[in-house]
Coordinates of C-alpha atoms in Angstrom, one line a residue:
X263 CA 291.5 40.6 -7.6
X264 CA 291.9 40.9 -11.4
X265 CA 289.0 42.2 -13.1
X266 CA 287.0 40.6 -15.8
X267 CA 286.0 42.8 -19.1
X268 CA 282.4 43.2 -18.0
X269 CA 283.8 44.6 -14.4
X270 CA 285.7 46.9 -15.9
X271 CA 283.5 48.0 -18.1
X272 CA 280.5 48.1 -15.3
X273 CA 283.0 49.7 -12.6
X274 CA 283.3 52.7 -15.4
X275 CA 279.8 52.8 -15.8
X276 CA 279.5 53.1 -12.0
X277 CA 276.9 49.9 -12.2
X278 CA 279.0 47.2 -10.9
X279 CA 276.3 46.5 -8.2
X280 CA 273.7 45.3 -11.6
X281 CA 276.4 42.2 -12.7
X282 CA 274.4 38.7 -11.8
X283 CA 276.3 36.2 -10.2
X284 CA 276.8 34.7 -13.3
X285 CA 277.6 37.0 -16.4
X286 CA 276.9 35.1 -19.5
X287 CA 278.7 36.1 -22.0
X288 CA 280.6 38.6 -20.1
X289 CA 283.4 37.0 -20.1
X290 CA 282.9 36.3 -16.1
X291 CA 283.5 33.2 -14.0
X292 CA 281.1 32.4 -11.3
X293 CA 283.6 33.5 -9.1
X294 CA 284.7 36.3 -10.0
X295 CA 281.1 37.8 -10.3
X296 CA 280.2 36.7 -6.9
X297 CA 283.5 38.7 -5.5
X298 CA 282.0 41.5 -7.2
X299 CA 278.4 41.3 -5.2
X300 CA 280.9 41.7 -1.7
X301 CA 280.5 45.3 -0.9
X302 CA 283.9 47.6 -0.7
X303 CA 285.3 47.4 2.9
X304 CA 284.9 51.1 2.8
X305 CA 281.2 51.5 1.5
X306 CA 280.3 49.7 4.6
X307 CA 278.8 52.4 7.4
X308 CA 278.6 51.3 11.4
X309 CA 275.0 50.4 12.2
X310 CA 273.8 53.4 14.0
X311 CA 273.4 53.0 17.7
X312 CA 269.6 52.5 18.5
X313 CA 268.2 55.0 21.2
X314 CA 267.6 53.7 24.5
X315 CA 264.4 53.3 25.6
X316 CA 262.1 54.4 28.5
X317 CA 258.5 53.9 29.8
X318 CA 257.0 56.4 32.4
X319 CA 253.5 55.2 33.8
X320 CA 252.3 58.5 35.2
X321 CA 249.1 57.7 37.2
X322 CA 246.9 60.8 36.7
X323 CA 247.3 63.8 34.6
X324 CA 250.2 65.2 33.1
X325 CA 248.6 68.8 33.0
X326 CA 247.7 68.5 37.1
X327 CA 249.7 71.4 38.4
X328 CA 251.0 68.8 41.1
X329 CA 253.0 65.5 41.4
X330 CA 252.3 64.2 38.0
X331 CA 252.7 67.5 36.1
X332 CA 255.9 67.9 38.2
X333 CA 257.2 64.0 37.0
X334 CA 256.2 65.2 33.7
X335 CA 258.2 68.1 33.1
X336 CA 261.5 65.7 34.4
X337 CA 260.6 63.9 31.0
X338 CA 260.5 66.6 29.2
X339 CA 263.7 67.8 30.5
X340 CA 265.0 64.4 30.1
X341 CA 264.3 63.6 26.5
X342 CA 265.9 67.2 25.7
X343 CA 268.9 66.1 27.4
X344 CA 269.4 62.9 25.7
X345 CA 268.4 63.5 22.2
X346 CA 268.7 60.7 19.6
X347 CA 270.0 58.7 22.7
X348 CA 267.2 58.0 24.6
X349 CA 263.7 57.7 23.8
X350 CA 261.0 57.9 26.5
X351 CA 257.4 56.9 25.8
X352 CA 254.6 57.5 28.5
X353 CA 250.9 56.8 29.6
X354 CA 249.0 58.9 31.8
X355 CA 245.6 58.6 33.5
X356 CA 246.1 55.4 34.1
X357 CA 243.7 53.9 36.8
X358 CA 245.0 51.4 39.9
X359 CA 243.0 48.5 38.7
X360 CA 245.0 49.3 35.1
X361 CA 248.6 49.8 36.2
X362 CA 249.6 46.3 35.8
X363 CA 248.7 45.8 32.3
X364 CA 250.1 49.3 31.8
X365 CA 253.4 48.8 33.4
X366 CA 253.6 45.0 31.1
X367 CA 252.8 46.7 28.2
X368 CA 255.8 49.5 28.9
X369 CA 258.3 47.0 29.9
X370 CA 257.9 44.7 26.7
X371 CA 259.3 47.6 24.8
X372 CA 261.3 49.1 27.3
X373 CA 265.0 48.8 29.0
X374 CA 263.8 50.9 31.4
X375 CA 260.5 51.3 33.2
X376 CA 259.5 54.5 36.2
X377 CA 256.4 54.7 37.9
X378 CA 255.5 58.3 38.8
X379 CA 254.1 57.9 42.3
X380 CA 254.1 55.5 44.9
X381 CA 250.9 54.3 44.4
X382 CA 252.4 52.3 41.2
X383 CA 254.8 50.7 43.7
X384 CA 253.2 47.6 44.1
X385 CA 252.4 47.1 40.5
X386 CA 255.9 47.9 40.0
X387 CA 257.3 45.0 41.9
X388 CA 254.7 42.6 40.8
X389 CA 255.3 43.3 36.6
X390 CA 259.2 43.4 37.8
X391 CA 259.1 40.0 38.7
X392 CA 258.4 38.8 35.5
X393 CA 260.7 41.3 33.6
X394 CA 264.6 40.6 35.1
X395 CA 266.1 42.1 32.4
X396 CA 264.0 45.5 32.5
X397 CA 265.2 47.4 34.9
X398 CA 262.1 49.6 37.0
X399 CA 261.9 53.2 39.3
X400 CA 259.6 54.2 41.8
X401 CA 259.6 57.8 42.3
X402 CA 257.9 57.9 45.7
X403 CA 259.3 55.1 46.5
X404 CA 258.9 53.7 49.9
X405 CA 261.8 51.8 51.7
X406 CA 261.4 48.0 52.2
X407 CA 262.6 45.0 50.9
X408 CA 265.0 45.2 47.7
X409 CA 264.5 44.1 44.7
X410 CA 267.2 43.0 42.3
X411 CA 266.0 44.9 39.3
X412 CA 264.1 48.1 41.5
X413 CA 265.0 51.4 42.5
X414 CA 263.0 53.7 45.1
X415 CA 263.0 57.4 44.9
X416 CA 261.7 58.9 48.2
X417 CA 261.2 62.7 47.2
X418 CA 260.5 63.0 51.4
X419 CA 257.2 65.0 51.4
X420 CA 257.2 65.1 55.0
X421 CA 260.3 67.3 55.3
X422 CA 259.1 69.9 53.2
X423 CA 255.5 69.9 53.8
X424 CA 256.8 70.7 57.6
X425 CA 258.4 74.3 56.6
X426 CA 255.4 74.4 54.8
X427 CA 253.2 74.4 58.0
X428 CA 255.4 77.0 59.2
X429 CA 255.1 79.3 56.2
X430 CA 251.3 79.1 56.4
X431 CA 251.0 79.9 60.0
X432 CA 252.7 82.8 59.3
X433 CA 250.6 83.8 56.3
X434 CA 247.4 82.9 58.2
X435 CA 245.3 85.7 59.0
X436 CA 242.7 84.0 60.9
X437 CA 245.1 81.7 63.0
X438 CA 243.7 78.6 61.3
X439 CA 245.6 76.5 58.1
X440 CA 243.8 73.0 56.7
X441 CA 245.7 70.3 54.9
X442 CA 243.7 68.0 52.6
X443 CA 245.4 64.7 51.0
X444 CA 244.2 62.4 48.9
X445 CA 244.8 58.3 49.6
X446 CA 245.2 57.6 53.1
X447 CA 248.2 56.3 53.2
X448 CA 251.2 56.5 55.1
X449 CA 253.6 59.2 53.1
X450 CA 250.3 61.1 52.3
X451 CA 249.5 60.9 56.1
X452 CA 253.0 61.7 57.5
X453 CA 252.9 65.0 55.1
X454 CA 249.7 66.2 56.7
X455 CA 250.9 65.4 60.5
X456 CA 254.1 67.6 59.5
X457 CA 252.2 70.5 58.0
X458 CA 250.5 70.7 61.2
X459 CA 253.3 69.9 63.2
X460 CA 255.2 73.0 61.5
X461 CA 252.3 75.2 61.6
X462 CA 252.3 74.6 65.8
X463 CA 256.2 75.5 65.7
X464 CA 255.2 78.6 65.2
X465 CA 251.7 79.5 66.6
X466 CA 251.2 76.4 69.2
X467 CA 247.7 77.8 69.4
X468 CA 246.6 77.9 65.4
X469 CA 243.5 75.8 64.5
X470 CA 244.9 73.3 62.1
X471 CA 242.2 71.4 59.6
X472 CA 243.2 67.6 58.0
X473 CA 241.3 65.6 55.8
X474 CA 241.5 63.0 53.6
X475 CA 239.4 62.4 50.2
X476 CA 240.1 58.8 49.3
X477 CA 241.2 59.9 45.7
X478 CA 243.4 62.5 44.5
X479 CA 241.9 63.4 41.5
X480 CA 237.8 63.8 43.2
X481 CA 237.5 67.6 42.4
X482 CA 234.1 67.6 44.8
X483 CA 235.3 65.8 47.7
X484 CA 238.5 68.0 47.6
X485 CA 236.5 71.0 47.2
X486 CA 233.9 69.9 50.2
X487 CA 236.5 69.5 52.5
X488 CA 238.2 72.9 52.0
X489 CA 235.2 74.4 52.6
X490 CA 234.2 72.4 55.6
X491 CA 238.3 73.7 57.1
X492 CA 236.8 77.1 55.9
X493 CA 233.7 77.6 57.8
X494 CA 235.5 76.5 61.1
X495 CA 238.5 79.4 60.0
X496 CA 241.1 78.3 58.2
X497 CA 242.2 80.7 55.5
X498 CA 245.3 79.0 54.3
X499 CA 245.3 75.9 52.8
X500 CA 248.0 73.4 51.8
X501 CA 247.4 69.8 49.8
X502 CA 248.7 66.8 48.2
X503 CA 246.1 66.3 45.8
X504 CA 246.1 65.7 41.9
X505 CA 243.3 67.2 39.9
X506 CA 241.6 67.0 43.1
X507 CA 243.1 70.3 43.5
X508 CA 241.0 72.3 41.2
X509 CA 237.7 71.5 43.8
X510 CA 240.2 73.2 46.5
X511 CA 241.1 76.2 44.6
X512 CA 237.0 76.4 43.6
X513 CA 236.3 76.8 47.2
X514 CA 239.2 78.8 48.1
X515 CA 238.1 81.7 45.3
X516 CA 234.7 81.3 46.3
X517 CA 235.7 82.3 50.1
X518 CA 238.7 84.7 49.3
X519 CA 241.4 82.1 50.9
X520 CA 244.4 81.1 49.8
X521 CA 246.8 78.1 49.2
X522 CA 250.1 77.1 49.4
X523 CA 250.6 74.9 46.2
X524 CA 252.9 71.8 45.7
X525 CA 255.8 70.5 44.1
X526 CA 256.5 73.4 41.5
X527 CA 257.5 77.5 42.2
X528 CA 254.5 78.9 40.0
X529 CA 254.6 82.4 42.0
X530 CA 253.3 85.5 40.3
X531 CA 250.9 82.9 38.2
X532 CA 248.1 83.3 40.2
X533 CA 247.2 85.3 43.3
X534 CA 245.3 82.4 44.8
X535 CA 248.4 81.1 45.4
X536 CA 250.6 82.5 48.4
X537 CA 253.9 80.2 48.8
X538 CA 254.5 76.7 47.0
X539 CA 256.2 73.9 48.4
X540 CA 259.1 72.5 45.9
X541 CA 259.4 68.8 45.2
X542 CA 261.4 67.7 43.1
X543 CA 259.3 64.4 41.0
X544 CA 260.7 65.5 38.0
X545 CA 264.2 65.7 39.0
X546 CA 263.9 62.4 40.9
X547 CA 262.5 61.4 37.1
X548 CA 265.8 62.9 35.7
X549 CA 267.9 61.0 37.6
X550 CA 266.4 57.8 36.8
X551 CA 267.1 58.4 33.3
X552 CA 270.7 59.8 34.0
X553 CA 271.7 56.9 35.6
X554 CA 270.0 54.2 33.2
X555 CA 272.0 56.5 30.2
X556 CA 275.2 56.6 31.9
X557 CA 275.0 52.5 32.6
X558 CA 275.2 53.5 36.6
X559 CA 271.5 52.5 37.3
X560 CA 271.0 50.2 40.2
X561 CA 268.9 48.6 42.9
X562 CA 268.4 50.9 45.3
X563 CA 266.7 53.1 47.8
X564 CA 267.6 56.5 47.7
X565 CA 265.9 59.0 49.7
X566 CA 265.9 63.3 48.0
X567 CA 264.2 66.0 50.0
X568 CA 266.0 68.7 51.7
X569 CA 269.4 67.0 51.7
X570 CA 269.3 66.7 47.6
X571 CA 269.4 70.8 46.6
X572 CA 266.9 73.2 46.1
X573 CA 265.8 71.2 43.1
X574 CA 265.1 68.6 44.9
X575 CA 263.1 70.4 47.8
X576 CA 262.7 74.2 48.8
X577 CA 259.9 76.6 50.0
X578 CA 259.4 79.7 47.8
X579 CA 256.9 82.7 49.1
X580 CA 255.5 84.7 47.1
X581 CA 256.6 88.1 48.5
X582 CA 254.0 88.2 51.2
X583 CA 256.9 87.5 54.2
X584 CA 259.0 90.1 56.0
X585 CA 262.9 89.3 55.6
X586 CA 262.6 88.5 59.3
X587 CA 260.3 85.6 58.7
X588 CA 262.2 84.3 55.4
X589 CA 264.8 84.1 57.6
X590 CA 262.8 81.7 60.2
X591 CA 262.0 79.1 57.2
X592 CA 265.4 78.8 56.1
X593 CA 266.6 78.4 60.3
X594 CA 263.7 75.7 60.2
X595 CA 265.5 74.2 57.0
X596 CA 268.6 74.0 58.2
X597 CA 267.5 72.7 61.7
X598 CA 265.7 69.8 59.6
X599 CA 268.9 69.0 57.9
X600 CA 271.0 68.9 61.5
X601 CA 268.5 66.7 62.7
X602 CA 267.4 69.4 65.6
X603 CA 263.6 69.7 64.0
X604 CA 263.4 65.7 63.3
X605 CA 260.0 64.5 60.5
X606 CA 258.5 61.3 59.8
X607 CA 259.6 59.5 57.1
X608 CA 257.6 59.9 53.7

């Protein structure tokens, strides 16, 4: 285009961009001024990608030493993974009666949405239902009917909480272990009939303790119920619990007994504890987001545990095992994998 006087006199000033439309007096038609107000096809700059997004509903406390403070971390490791690419936003301490107003609230701003536990699942695939776009994970998952925009994770607590069994008849001094879970319900259950059932494999004659505390995060019910497993002889003590696990470490110190701790290798932390159980929620958490960042997410039930990698699920003692024993765990491992030692589901 042939510049006007006043362009090429503004272009030299470097103030094209302050012409009006109409330049009176400039020597300018109405034309040629509004040409000038089109930006240079090389001043213009792709719109920068925006991040993708990601809601985590984690039930109870992020700081729990347990599930959620396992699902936690597998954010934390997630967001530094991913950085300027995805952005996750989370809620924790969220209450059952609050889940579904939670999870809504997530899933208005959100591509995609995980619950940490399975006790969001049935919030999970009632706010799905009116979200088809969003796309949801259960870590915890529980197999079942499918739907179209829901993924279950199951991390297999049973499998693991079996070689714990075993690991804490071995540390037992007293010949008595105790397993205290919180909900009653089935993957909680099958986990404590698996501790004991690993904790017979070894000693058939061991005096094994279960109870159940209704909540996971009821410090005194927890605690009360260790104690109880306590005064009948159990010195080892194993859990899936939330902060519910500070009331069974109280009564633990208080007696000089010990536990074998979940989901996370803390060892050398603190003597209380004697082995810990690995599962994996925050890796299950990680691959939620992998897949949703990758654009490989989908509808399905996948189950983790042994089968997944150490990550995923392992048994680390805390030195207080002969090589002879270590050695027995990992047989017991290996004979889960084969199918020869066969666990409930989760």
């Amino acid at each position: 285009m042939k510049l006007c006087k006043a362009q090429r006199v503004l272009r030299g000033l470097g103030l094209l961009a302050l012409l009006p439309v109409v330049g009176f007096g400039t020597g300018c038609s109405k034309s040629q001024a509004s040409e000038l107000q089109k930006p240079a096809a090389a001043d213009v700059k792709p719109a920068k990608a925006e991040p993708l997004t990601v809601g985590v509903l984690i039930p109870g406390s992020k700081s729990d030493k347990g599930w959620m403070e396992s699902g936690y971390d597998g954010l934390t490791r997630a967001e530094a993974k991913y950085p300027g690419k995805v952005k996750i936003e989370y809620v924790e301490n969220v209450k059952f009666a609050d889940m579904d107003q939670a999870l809504t609230m997530l899933a208005s701003k959100s591509g995609l949405v995980i619950g940490v536990g399975g006790q969001t699942e049935a919030s999970v695939r009632k706010v799905a239902k009116h979200f088809p776009n969003v796309k949801f994970s259960v870590v915890g998952g529980n197999k079942g009917s499918q739907d179209q925009n829901v993924a279950q994770y199951d991390v297999r607590q049973a499998e693991i909480a079996f070689v714990a069994g075993a690991a804490a008849a071995m540390l037992s001094k007293t010949g008595g272990v105790s397993y205290v879970g919180g909900m009653e319900i089935p993957a909680i259950v099958n986990a404590g009939k698996e501790f004991g059932n690993g904790a017979r494999y070894i000693n058939p004659k061991i005096k094994y303790f279960e109870a159940y505390t209704g909540d996971f995060d009821d410090v005194a019910k927890s605690k009360e119920a260790t104690l109880a497993a306590i005064a009948q002889g159990a010195d080892v003590h194993y859990h899936i619990l939330n902060l519910g696990l500070r009331g069974m470490e109280q009564a633990a110190r208080e007696k000089s007994t010990h536990i074998i701790g979940s989901y996370t290798d803390r060892c050398g932390t603190d003597p209380l504890y004697v082995a810990y159980s690995i599962t994996g929620v925050g890796t299950q958490l990680e691959y939620a987001v992998d897949q949703f960042a990758s654009g490989s997410w989908k509808p399905e039930f996948k189950p983790f545990g042994l089968a997944m990698g150490k990550a995923s699920s392992d048994m680390k003692v805390c030195g207080a095992l002969s090589a002879e024993q270590l050695g027995k765990l990992e047989e017991i491992k290996q004979d889960i994998l084969s199918g020869k030692i066969k666990t409930l589901d989760s």
